[in-house]
PDB file of C-alpha atoms in Angstrom:
ATOM      1  CA  MET A   1       0.135   0.476  -0.094  1.00  0.00           C
ATOM      2  CA  SER A   2       1.398   3.518  -0.882  1.00  0.00           C
ATOM      3  CA  LEU A   3       2.265   5.646   1.875  1.00  0.00           C
ATOM      4  CA  THR A   4       2.116   9.178  -0.131  1.00  0.00           C
ATOM      5  CA  ALA A   5      -1.213  10.526  -1.542  1.00  0.00           C
ATOM      6  CA  GLY A   6      -3.056  10.139  -4.981  1.00  0.00           C
ATOM      7  CA  LYS A   7      -1.801   8.125  -7.179  1.00  0.00           C
ATOM      8  CA  PRO A   8       1.293   5.085  -6.571  1.00  0.00           C
ATOM      9  CA  SER A   9       3.854   5.483  -9.274  1.00  0.00           C
ATOM     10  CA  ALA A  10       4.680   1.992 -10.976  1.00  0.00           C
ATOM     11  CA  GLY A  11       7.602   1.597  -8.897  1.00  0.00           C
ATOM     12  CA  GLU A  12       5.415   1.083  -5.524  1.00  0.00           C
ATOM     13  CA  ARG A  13       3.256  -0.807  -7.496  1.00  0.00           C
ATOM     14  CA  ILE A  14       5.464  -3.020  -8.196  1.00  0.00           C
ATOM     15  CA  PHE A  15       6.123  -3.146  -4.543  1.00  0.00           C
ATOM     16  CA  ASP A  16       3.371  -3.878  -3.537  1.00  0.00           C
ATOM     17  CA  ILE A  17       2.926  -6.255  -5.959  1.00  0.00           C
ATOM     18  CA  PHE A  18       6.130  -8.115  -4.823  1.00  0.00           C
ATOM     19  CA  ASN A  19       5.023  -7.917  -1.385  1.00  0.00           C
ATOM     20  CA  VAL A  20       1.905  -9.250  -1.494  1.00  0.00           C
ATOM     21  CA  LEU A  21       3.543 -12.285  -3.399  1.00  0.00           C
ATOM     22  CA  PHE A  22       6.393 -12.608  -1.007  1.00  0.00           C
ATOM     23  CA  LEU A  23       3.980 -12.547   2.376  1.00  0.00           C
ATOM     24  CA  THR A  24       1.566 -15.037   0.265  1.00  0.00           C
ATOM     25  CA  ALA A  25       4.448 -17.245  -0.222  1.00  0.00           C
ATOM     26  CA  PHE A  26       5.495 -17.235   3.279  1.00  0.00           C
ATOM     27  CA  ALA A  27       2.183 -17.451   4.812  1.00  0.00           C
ATOM     28  CA  VAL A  28       1.754 -20.794   2.588  1.00  0.00           C
ATOM     29  CA  THR A  29       5.398 -21.724   4.199  1.00  0.00           C
ATOM     30  CA  THR A  30       4.433 -20.960   7.270  1.00  0.00           C
ATOM     31  CA  VAL A  31       0.957 -22.664   7.375  1.00  0.00           C
ATOM     32  CA  TYR A  32       1.319 -25.442   4.983  1.00  0.00           C
ATOM     33  CA  PRO A  33       3.152 -28.556   7.385  1.00  0.00           C
ATOM     34  CA  PHE A  34       0.491 -27.191  10.382  1.00  0.00           C
ATOM     35  CA  ILE A  35      -2.076 -28.125   7.659  1.00  0.00           C
ATOM     36  CA  ASN A  36      -0.457 -31.762   6.255  1.00  0.00           C
ATOM     37  CA  VAL A  37      -0.033 -32.798   9.725  1.00  0.00           C
ATOM     38  CA  LEU A  38      -4.030 -32.301  10.651  1.00  0.00           C
ATOM     39  CA  VAL A  39      -4.890 -33.659   7.726  1.00  0.00           C
ATOM     40  CA  VAL A  40      -2.673 -36.594   8.127  1.00  0.00           C
ATOM     41  CA  SER A  41      -3.845 -37.172  11.582  1.00  0.00           C
ATOM     42  CA  PHE A  42      -7.511 -37.372  10.280  1.00  0.00           C
ATOM     43  CA  SER A  43      -6.507 -39.943   7.066  1.00  0.00           C
ATOM     44  CA  THR A  44      -6.562 -43.812   7.050  1.00  0.00           C
ATOM     45  CA  PRO A  45      -3.521 -45.673   6.942  1.00  0.00           C
ATOM     46  CA  ALA A  46      -3.819 -45.649   3.031  1.00  0.00           C
ATOM     47  CA  ALA A  47      -4.510 -41.890   2.146  1.00  0.00           C
ATOM     48  CA  ALA A  48      -1.669 -41.053   4.861  1.00  0.00           C
ATOM     49  CA  ASN A  49       1.054 -42.841   2.643  1.00  0.00           C
ATOM     50  CA  VAL A  50      -0.091 -41.340  -0.564  1.00  0.00           C
ATOM     51  CA  TYR A  51       2.530 -39.408  -2.376  1.00  0.00           C
ATOM     52  CA  GLY A  52       1.554 -35.776  -2.822  1.00  0.00           C
ATOM     53  CA  ILE A  53      -0.364 -32.742  -1.362  1.00  0.00           C
ATOM     54  CA  LYS A  54      -2.947 -33.438   1.165  1.00  0.00           C
ATOM     55  CA  LEU A  55      -4.782 -30.341   1.785  1.00  0.00           C
ATOM     56  CA  TRP A  56      -7.957 -32.195   2.479  1.00  0.00           C
ATOM     57  CA  PRO A  57      -8.242 -35.999   4.019  1.00  0.00           C
ATOM     58  CA  LYS A  58      -9.689 -38.438   1.541  1.00  0.00           C
ATOM     59  CA  ASP A  59     -10.893 -41.092   4.145  1.00  0.00           C
ATOM     60  CA  ILE A  60     -11.409 -39.317   7.236  1.00  0.00           C
ATOM     61  CA  THR A  61     -11.264 -41.246  10.220  1.00  0.00           C
ATOM     62  CA  LEU A  62     -11.344 -40.751  14.059  1.00  0.00           C
ATOM     63  CA  GLU A  63      -9.079 -43.782  14.976  1.00  0.00           C
ATOM     64  CA  ALA A  64      -5.671 -41.952  15.560  1.00  0.00           C
ATOM     65  CA  TYR A  65      -7.403 -39.627  17.814  1.00  0.00           C
ATOM     66  CA  ARG A  66      -9.367 -42.170  20.015  1.00  0.00           C
ATOM     67  CA  SER A  67      -6.720 -43.991  20.703  1.00  0.00           C
ATOM     68  CA  VAL A  68      -4.076 -41.244  21.378  1.00  0.00           C
ATOM     69  CA  PHE A  69      -7.162 -40.103  24.418  1.00  0.00           C
ATOM     70  CA  ALA A  70      -7.061 -43.731  25.131  1.00  0.00           C
ATOM     71  CA  ASN A  71      -3.101 -43.139  26.250  1.00  0.00           C
ATOM     72  CA  GLU A  72      -2.929 -41.918  30.043  1.00  0.00           C
ATOM     73  CA  TYR A  73       0.109 -40.499  29.917  1.00  0.00           C
ATOM     74  CA  ILE A  74      -1.165 -37.926  27.301  1.00  0.00           C
ATOM     75  CA  TRP A  75      -3.940 -36.953  30.272  1.00  0.00           C
ATOM     76  CA  ILE A  76      -1.185 -37.194  32.732  1.00  0.00           C
ATOM     77  CA  GLY A  77       1.135 -34.556  30.798  1.00  0.00           C
ATOM     78  CA  TYR A  78      -1.898 -32.185  29.908  1.00  0.00           C
ATOM     79  CA  ALA A  79      -2.695 -32.135  33.333  1.00  0.00           C
ATOM     80  CA  ASN A  80       0.651 -31.530  34.465  1.00  0.00           C
ATOM     81  CA  THR A  81       1.170 -28.705  31.462  1.00  0.00           C
ATOM     82  CA  LEU A  82      -2.483 -27.052  32.348  1.00  0.00           C
ATOM     83  CA  PHE A  83      -1.477 -26.789  36.230  1.00  0.00           C
ATOM     84  CA  ARG A  84       2.387 -25.810  34.579  1.00  0.00           C
ATOM     85  CA  THR A  85       0.540 -22.798  32.651  1.00  0.00           C
ATOM     86  CA  VAL A  86      -2.288 -22.027  34.368  1.00  0.00           C
ATOM     87  CA  ILE A  87      -0.551 -21.548  38.382  1.00  0.00           C
ATOM     88  CA  GLY A  88       2.579 -20.598  36.291  1.00  0.00           C
ATOM     89  CA  THR A  89       1.149 -17.874  34.114  1.00  0.00           C
ATOM     90  CA  PHE A  90      -0.466 -16.386  37.643  1.00  0.00           C
ATOM     91  CA  LEU A  91       3.134 -16.530  39.625  1.00  0.00           C
ATOM     92  CA  ASN A  92       4.488 -14.663  36.381  1.00  0.00           C
ATOM     93  CA  VAL A  93       2.245 -12.416  35.693  1.00  0.00           C
ATOM     94  CA  ALA A  94       1.461 -11.323  39.245  1.00  0.00           C
ATOM     95  CA  PHE A  95       5.703 -10.679  40.286  1.00  0.00           C
ATOM     96  CA  THR A  96       6.839  -9.335  37.006  1.00  0.00           C
ATOM     97  CA  VAL A  97       3.700  -6.605  37.868  1.00  0.00           C
ATOM     98  CA  LEU A  98       5.061  -6.348  41.315  1.00  0.00           C
ATOM     99  CA  CYS A  99       8.443  -5.338  40.035  1.00  0.00           C
ATOM    100  CA  ALA A 100       7.531  -3.384  37.561  1.00  0.00           C
ATOM    101  CA  TYR A 101       5.880  -1.208  38.943  1.00  0.00           C
ATOM    102  CA  PRO A 102       8.417   0.146  41.602  1.00  0.00           C
ATOM    103  CA  LEU A 103      11.066   0.379  38.581  1.00  0.00           C
ATOM    104  CA  ALA A 104       8.272   2.889  37.025  1.00  0.00           C
ATOM    105  CA  LYS A 105       8.828   5.577  39.321  1.00  0.00           C
ATOM    106  CA  LYS A 106      11.252   7.631  39.074  1.00  0.00           C
ATOM    107  CA  TYR A 107      11.772   8.595  42.930  1.00  0.00           C
ATOM    108  CA  LEU A 108      12.445   4.749  43.997  1.00  0.00           C
ATOM    109  CA  PRO A 109      16.041   4.780  45.285  1.00  0.00           C
ATOM    110  CA  ASN A 110      18.898   3.159  43.068  1.00  0.00           C
ATOM    111  CA  ARG A 111      16.331   2.040  40.491  1.00  0.00           C
ATOM    112  CA  ASP A 112      18.555   2.501  37.771  1.00  0.00           C
ATOM    113  CA  LEU A 113      21.353  -0.202  39.500  1.00  0.00           C
ATOM    114  CA  TYR A 114      17.959  -2.899  40.376  1.00  0.00           C
ATOM    115  CA  THR A 115      17.583  -1.965  36.438  1.00  0.00           C
ATOM    116  CA  LEU A 116      20.500  -2.801  34.841  1.00  0.00           C
ATOM    117  CA  ILE A 117      21.352  -5.723  37.275  1.00  0.00           C
ATOM    118  CA  ILE A 118      18.206  -7.118  35.930  1.00  0.00           C
ATOM    119  CA  ILE A 119      19.426  -6.226  32.671  1.00  0.00           C
ATOM    120  CA  PHE A 120      22.942  -7.938  33.442  1.00  0.00           C
ATOM    121  CA  THR A 121      20.793 -11.360  33.563  1.00  0.00           C
ATOM    122  CA  MET A 122      19.440 -11.130  29.803  1.00  0.00           C
ATOM    123  CA  PHE A 123      22.932 -11.547  28.554  1.00  0.00           C
ATOM    124  CA  PHE A 124      25.197 -13.971  30.980  1.00  0.00           C
ATOM    125  CA  SER A 125      23.453 -16.575  33.487  1.00  0.00           C
ATOM    126  CA  GLY A 126      25.651 -19.234  35.279  1.00  0.00           C
ATOM    127  CA  GLY A 127      24.783 -22.391  32.331  1.00  0.00           C
ATOM    128  CA  LEU A 128      22.663 -25.419  32.503  1.00  0.00           C
ATOM    129  CA  ILE A 129      24.895 -27.481  35.296  1.00  0.00           C
ATOM    130  CA  PRO A 130      25.064 -23.836  37.817  1.00  0.00           C
ATOM    131  CA  ASN A 131      21.101 -24.175  37.000  1.00  0.00           C
ATOM    132  CA  TYR A 132      20.928 -27.841  37.826  1.00  0.00           C
ATOM    133  CA  LEU A 133      22.830 -27.731  40.502  1.00  0.00           C
ATOM    134  CA  LEU A 134      20.848 -24.809  42.842  1.00  0.00           C
ATOM    135  CA  ILE A 135      17.434 -26.932  42.141  1.00  0.00           C
ATOM    136  CA  LYS A 136      19.202 -29.572  43.306  1.00  0.00           C
ATOM    137  CA  GLU A 137      20.022 -28.121  46.350  1.00  0.00           C
ATOM    138  CA  LEU A 138      16.569 -26.257  46.761  1.00  0.00           C
ATOM    139  CA  GLY A 139      15.445 -29.482  47.273  1.00  0.00           C
ATOM    140  CA  LEU A 140      13.060 -28.844  43.906  1.00  0.00           C
ATOM    141  CA  LEU A 141      14.109 -31.901  42.055  1.00  0.00           C
ATOM    142  CA  ASN A 142      11.162 -33.864  40.492  1.00  0.00           C
ATOM    143  CA  SER A 143       8.952 -30.968  41.845  1.00  0.00           C
ATOM    144  CA  ARG A 144       6.251 -29.364  39.367  1.00  0.00           C
ATOM    145  CA  TRP A 145       8.062 -26.173  40.926  1.00  0.00           C
ATOM    146  CA  SER A 146      11.025 -26.661  39.757  1.00  0.00           C
ATOM    147  CA  LEU A 147       9.158 -25.985  36.264  1.00  0.00           C
ATOM    148  CA  ILE A 148       7.923 -22.379  37.832  1.00  0.00           C
ATOM    149  CA  LEU A 149       9.928 -20.553  40.655  1.00  0.00           C
ATOM    150  CA  PRO A 150      12.841 -20.727  38.062  1.00  0.00           C
ATOM    151  CA  GLY A 151      11.388 -18.504  35.448  1.00  0.00           C
ATOM    152  CA  LEU A 152       9.197 -16.583  37.991  1.00  0.00           C
ATOM    153  CA  ILE A 153      10.324 -12.963  36.393  1.00  0.00           C
ATOM    154  CA  ALA A 154      11.376 -12.994  32.194  1.00  0.00           C
ATOM    155  CA  PRO A 155      13.761  -9.766  32.576  1.00  0.00           C
ATOM    156  CA  PHE A 156      12.690  -8.436  28.983  1.00  0.00           C
ATOM    157  CA  THR A 157       9.321  -9.358  29.635  1.00  0.00           C
ATOM    158  CA  MET A 158       9.257  -7.227  32.785  1.00  0.00           C
ATOM    159  CA  ILE A 159      11.102  -4.154  31.015  1.00  0.00           C
ATOM    160  CA  ILE A 160       8.354  -4.106  28.774  1.00  0.00           C
ATOM    161  CA  VAL A 161       5.766  -3.436  31.550  1.00  0.00           C
ATOM    162  CA  ARG A 162       7.757  -1.035  33.028  1.00  0.00           C
ATOM    163  CA  ASN A 163       8.108   0.863  30.400  1.00  0.00           C
ATOM    164  CA  TYR A 164       4.482   0.868  29.875  1.00  0.00           C
ATOM    165  CA  PHE A 165       3.708   1.613  33.325  1.00  0.00           C
ATOM    166  CA  MET A 166       6.232   4.518  33.145  1.00  0.00           C
ATOM    167  CA  SER A 167       4.119   5.776  29.526  1.00  0.00           C
ATOM    168  CA  LEU A 168       0.755   6.122  31.969  1.00  0.00           C
ATOM    169  CA  PRO A 169       0.229   9.816  33.503  1.00  0.00           C
ATOM    170  CA  SER A 170       1.566  10.457  36.943  1.00  0.00           C
ATOM    171  CA  GLU A 171      -1.076  12.908  37.707  1.00  0.00           C
ATOM    172  CA  VAL A 172      -3.955   9.971  38.048  1.00  0.00           C
ATOM    173  CA  GLU A 173      -1.410   8.966  40.838  1.00  0.00           C
ATOM    174  CA  GLU A 174      -0.678  12.287  42.461  1.00  0.00           C
ATOM    175  CA  SER A 175      -4.577  12.666  42.944  1.00  0.00           C
ATOM    176  CA  ALA A 176      -5.114   9.363  44.047  1.00  0.00           C
ATOM    177  CA  LYS A 177      -2.411   9.720  46.987  1.00  0.00           C
ATOM    178  CA  ILE A 178      -4.059  12.922  48.080  1.00  0.00           C
ATOM    179  CA  ASP A 179      -7.301  11.453  48.797  1.00  0.00           C
ATOM    180  CA  GLY A 180      -5.376   8.970  50.616  1.00  0.00           C
ATOM    181  CA  ALA A 181      -4.786   5.509  48.785  1.00  0.00           C
ATOM    182  CA  ASN A 182      -1.705   3.840  49.110  1.00  0.00           C
ATOM    183  CA  ASP A 183       0.514   2.174  46.399  1.00  0.00           C
ATOM    184  CA  ILE A 184      -0.937  -1.149  46.696  1.00  0.00           C
ATOM    185  CA  ARG A 185      -4.303   0.111  45.471  1.00  0.00           C
ATOM    186  CA  ILE A 186      -3.208   2.690  43.215  1.00  0.00           C
ATOM    187  CA  LEU A 187      -1.305  -0.773  41.769  1.00  0.00           C
ATOM    188  CA  THR A 188      -4.533  -2.737  42.072  1.00  0.00           C
ATOM    189  CA  SER A 189      -7.865   0.001  40.881  1.00  0.00           C
ATOM    190  CA  ILE A 190      -6.637   2.338  38.886  1.00  0.00           C
ATOM    191  CA  VAL A 191      -2.963   1.311  37.459  1.00  0.00           C
ATOM    192  CA  LEU A 192      -3.904  -2.628  36.684  1.00  0.00           C
ATOM    193  CA  PRO A 193      -7.504  -2.007  34.962  1.00  0.00           C
ATOM    194  CA  VAL A 194      -6.067   0.322  32.587  1.00  0.00           C
ATOM    195  CA  SER A 195      -3.210  -1.859  31.991  1.00  0.00           C
ATOM    196  CA  LEU A 196      -5.201  -4.631  30.480  1.00  0.00           C
ATOM    197  CA  PRO A 197      -3.538  -4.411  26.938  1.00  0.00           C
ATOM    198  CA  ILE A 198       0.172  -5.506  28.273  1.00  0.00           C
ATOM    199  CA  VAL A 199      -1.044  -7.798  31.349  1.00  0.00           C
ATOM    200  CA  ALA A 200      -2.643 -10.110  28.316  1.00  0.00           C
ATOM    201  CA  THR A 201      -0.354  -9.630  26.335  1.00  0.00           C
ATOM    202  CA  ILE A 202       2.249 -10.424  28.755  1.00  0.00           C
ATOM    203  CA  SER A 203      -0.068 -13.269  29.908  1.00  0.00           C
ATOM    204  CA  LEU A 204       0.049 -15.064  26.249  1.00  0.00           C
ATOM    205  CA  TRP A 205       3.858 -15.159  26.499  1.00  0.00           C
ATOM    206  CA  TYR A 206       4.179 -16.754  29.337  1.00  0.00           C
ATOM    207  CA  ALA A 207       1.311 -18.773  28.745  1.00  0.00           C
ATOM    208  CA  VAL A 208       2.930 -19.782  25.122  1.00  0.00           C
ATOM    209  CA  SER A 209       6.094 -20.147  26.844  1.00  0.00           C
ATOM    210  CA  HIS A 210       4.853 -22.543  29.952  1.00  0.00           C
ATOM    211  CA  TRP A 211       3.133 -25.249  27.420  1.00  0.00           C
ATOM    212  CA  ASN A 212       6.171 -25.339  24.893  1.00  0.00           C
ATOM    213  CA  ALA A 213       8.264 -25.917  27.303  1.00  0.00           C
ATOM    214  CA  TRP A 214       9.801 -29.776  27.506  1.00  0.00           C
ATOM    215  CA  PHE A 215      13.548 -29.294  28.578  1.00  0.00           C
ATOM    216  CA  ASP A 216      13.227 -28.719  31.838  1.00  0.00           C
ATOM    217  CA  SER A 217      10.788 -30.969  32.698  1.00  0.00           C
ATOM    218  CA  LEU A 218      13.274 -33.964  31.171  1.00  0.00           C
ATOM    219  CA  LEU A 219      16.127 -32.159  33.369  1.00  0.00           C
ATOM    220  CA  TYR A 220      14.389 -32.070  36.632  1.00  0.00           C
ATOM    221  CA  ILE A 221      11.935 -34.431  36.168  1.00  0.00           C
ATOM    222  CA  THR A 222      12.047 -38.182  37.038  1.00  0.00           C
ATOM    223  CA  ASP A 223       8.764 -39.375  37.745  1.00  0.00           C
ATOM    224  CA  PRO A 224       6.264 -40.280  34.631  1.00  0.00           C
ATOM    225  CA  GLU A 225       3.542 -39.064  36.708  1.00  0.00           C
ATOM    226  CA  LYS A 226       4.804 -35.331  36.581  1.00  0.00           C
ATOM    227  CA  THR A 227       5.561 -35.190  33.371  1.00  0.00           C
ATOM    228  CA  VAL A 228       4.459 -32.277  31.425  1.00  0.00           C
ATOM    229  CA  LEU A 229       2.471 -32.621  27.586  1.00  0.00           C
ATOM    230  CA  GLY A 230       5.952 -31.545  25.958  1.00  0.00           C
ATOM    231  CA  ASN A 231       7.904 -34.157  27.308  1.00  0.00           C
ATOM    232  CA  VAL A 232       5.378 -36.678  26.284  1.00  0.00           C
ATOM    233  CA  LEU A 233       5.077 -35.719  22.776  1.00  0.00           C
ATOM    234  CA  ARG A 234       8.845 -35.763  22.296  1.00  0.00           C
ATOM    235  CA  LYS A 235       8.894 -38.873  24.001  1.00  0.00           C
ATOM    236  CA  ILE A 236       6.345 -40.688  21.604  1.00  0.00           C
ATOM    237  CA  VAL A 237       7.659 -38.662  17.886  1.00  0.00           C
ATOM    238  CA  ILE A 238      11.680 -38.310  18.330  1.00  0.00           C
ATOM    239  CA  GLU A 239      12.453 -41.321  20.413  1.00  0.00           C
ATOM    240  CA  GLY A 240       9.164 -43.209  20.204  1.00  0.00           C
ATOM    241  CA  SER A 241      10.213 -44.855  23.231  1.00  0.00           C
ATOM    242  CA  SER A 242       7.215 -47.299  24.035  1.00  0.00           C
ATOM    243  CA  GLN A 243       6.831 -46.406  27.637  1.00  0.00           C
ATOM    244  CA  PHE A 244       4.881 -44.009  26.155  1.00  0.00           C
ATOM    245  CA  GLN A 245       3.349 -45.945  23.076  1.00  0.00           C
ATOM    246  CA  ASN A 246       0.265 -47.707  24.741  1.00  0.00           C
ATOM    247  CA  PHE A 247      -1.616 -47.233  21.544  1.00  0.00           C
ATOM    248  CA  GLU A 248      -2.829 -49.637  18.649  1.00  0.00           C
ATOM    249  CA  THR A 249      -1.680 -49.328  15.919  1.00  0.00           C
ATOM    250  CA  ALA A 250      -2.287 -50.749  12.164  1.00  0.00           C
ATOM    251  CA  ARG A 251      -1.584 -54.568  11.950  1.00  0.00           C
ATOM    252  CA  PRO A 252      -1.426 -56.916   8.549  1.00  0.00           C
ATOM    253  CA  GLY A 253      -4.779 -57.778   6.905  1.00  0.00           C
ATOM    254  CA  GLU A 254      -6.430 -54.514   9.145  1.00  0.00           C
ATOM    255  CA  GLY A 255      -7.789 -51.553   7.460  1.00  0.00           C
ATOM    256  CA  ASN A 256      -9.486 -49.665  10.556  1.00  0.00           C
ATOM    257  CA  THR A 257      -6.721 -49.374  12.795  1.00  0.00           C
ATOM    258  CA  VAL A 258      -3.697 -46.667  12.381  1.00  0.00           C
ATOM    259  CA  THR A 259       0.313 -46.319  11.694  1.00  0.00           C
ATOM    260  CA  PRO A 260       2.518 -44.805  13.979  1.00  0.00           C
ATOM    261  CA  ASP A 261       2.437 -42.041  12.078  1.00  0.00           C
ATOM    262  CA  ILE A 262      -0.428 -41.159  12.519  1.00  0.00           C
ATOM    263  CA  ILE A 263      -0.330 -41.299  15.869  1.00  0.00           C
ATOM    264  CA  LYS A 264       2.517 -38.877  15.737  1.00  0.00           C
ATOM    265  CA  ALA A 265       0.312 -36.632  14.126  1.00  0.00           C
ATOM    266  CA  ALA A 266      -2.301 -36.629  15.800  1.00  0.00           C
ATOM    267  CA  THR A 267      -0.372 -36.074  19.026  1.00  0.00           C
ATOM    268  CA  ILE A 268       1.040 -33.097  17.420  1.00  0.00           C
ATOM    269  CA  MET A 269      -2.352 -31.671  16.964  1.00  0.00           C
ATOM    270  CA  VAL A 270      -3.355 -32.593  20.362  1.00  0.00           C
ATOM    271  CA  ALA A 271      -0.634 -30.661  21.818  1.00  0.00           C
ATOM    272  CA  THR A 272      -0.784 -27.647  19.616  1.00  0.00           C
ATOM    273  CA  ILE A 273      -4.589 -27.100  19.275  1.00  0.00           C
ATOM    274  CA  PRO A 274      -5.617 -25.841  22.662  1.00  0.00           C
ATOM    275  CA  ILE A 275      -3.250 -23.137  23.133  1.00  0.00           C
ATOM    276  CA  LEU A 276      -4.263 -21.712  19.298  1.00  0.00           C
ATOM    277  CA  CYS A 277      -7.380 -21.921  20.297  1.00  0.00           C
ATOM    278  CA  VAL A 278      -6.179 -18.859  23.120  1.00  0.00           C
ATOM    279  CA  TYR A 279      -4.939 -16.801  20.988  1.00  0.00           C
ATOM    280  CA  PRO A 280      -7.909 -14.983  19.406  1.00  0.00           C
ATOM    281  CA  PHE A 281      -9.586 -14.101  22.884  1.00  0.00           C
ATOM    282  CA  ILE A 282      -6.186 -12.375  23.273  1.00  0.00           C
ATOM    283  CA  GLN A 283      -5.256 -10.675  19.848  1.00  0.00           C
ATOM    284  CA  LYS A 284      -6.790  -7.346  20.247  1.00  0.00           C
ATOM    285  CA  TYR A 285      -4.306  -6.392  22.959  1.00  0.00           C
ATOM    286  CA  PHE A 286      -1.609  -8.124  22.025  1.00  0.00           C
ATOM    287  CA  VAL A 287      -0.117  -5.112  19.428  1.00  0.00           C
ATOM    288  CA  LYS A 288      -1.671  -2.352  21.659  1.00  0.00           C
ATOM    289  CA  GLY A 289       0.104  -3.883  24.572  1.00  0.00           C
ATOM    290  CA  ILE A 290       3.690  -5.054  22.539  1.00  0.00           C
ATOM    291  CA  MET A 291       4.042  -1.576  21.245  1.00  0.00           C
ATOM    292  CA  ILE A 292       3.686   0.903  23.992  1.00  0.00           C
ATOM    293  CA  GLY A 293       5.023  -0.805  26.693  1.00  0.00           C
ATOM    294  CA  SER A 294       8.575  -1.325  23.803  1.00  0.00           C
ATOM    295  CA  LEU A 295       8.581   2.197  22.653  1.00  0.00           C
ATOM    296  CA  LYS A 296       7.285   4.034  25.343  1.00  0.00           C
ATOM    297  CA  GLY A 297       9.114   4.948  28.539  1.00  0.00           C
TER     298      GLY A 297
END
């Protein structure tokens, strides 16, 4: 789209056409693998093994999903992931806001020093082994809290929220203080209600991060009853672990069954679709929150 008034020039029209074609090709290459996995998950073994582009399942069957939902480890992974996502996101948002709000105040003593220390952690960390030893010494090994507490506050996200709070007019808070409101009352009754876009944005960030995380579960969790869905998905799709594959797969001469590849496709969809369903409800806050939080302050 031309940014100048009047009729667009030939160069601008060529740029617009190239831009549309490039973004369309990029969208297709991004969406098609997801569509292919979705189609395979609903296909019979014969249809899934046919070569070519798959945009719609020819022989629709739900056998793969019946097999996936009959696997107890899928439900165990779901329960642990839901616990991690709900509790973890709530604690993440709460502590991020509680950290960002005072740092947004210019009258906070040593504010710049505290901010510099937090920013320092974005570039330097102890590494994998020190983190593991820390979790071990804290007694959090094989505990669900080892998946939540170490990443309670993301420095980058906290800076975004801090900048958003700094963009809010200070006159409203000053008038509330004159009326006798303390900082906690101002935060909960004035600041947070007008900060819904940034709160929704960071909630989505944290929720997606928790839902997709699996590596920390691989490191800190040894009990299969506490493993998260991402780790179950990894063991089924990548490792092919027999412990996590209690499925009825296709046998010679049987047509109403599924193959391991179809099981993997259905497992991927089961693990992916729930978090995708959350995004449309937060999308209207997402762009506004991230733009204001990153550019102001």
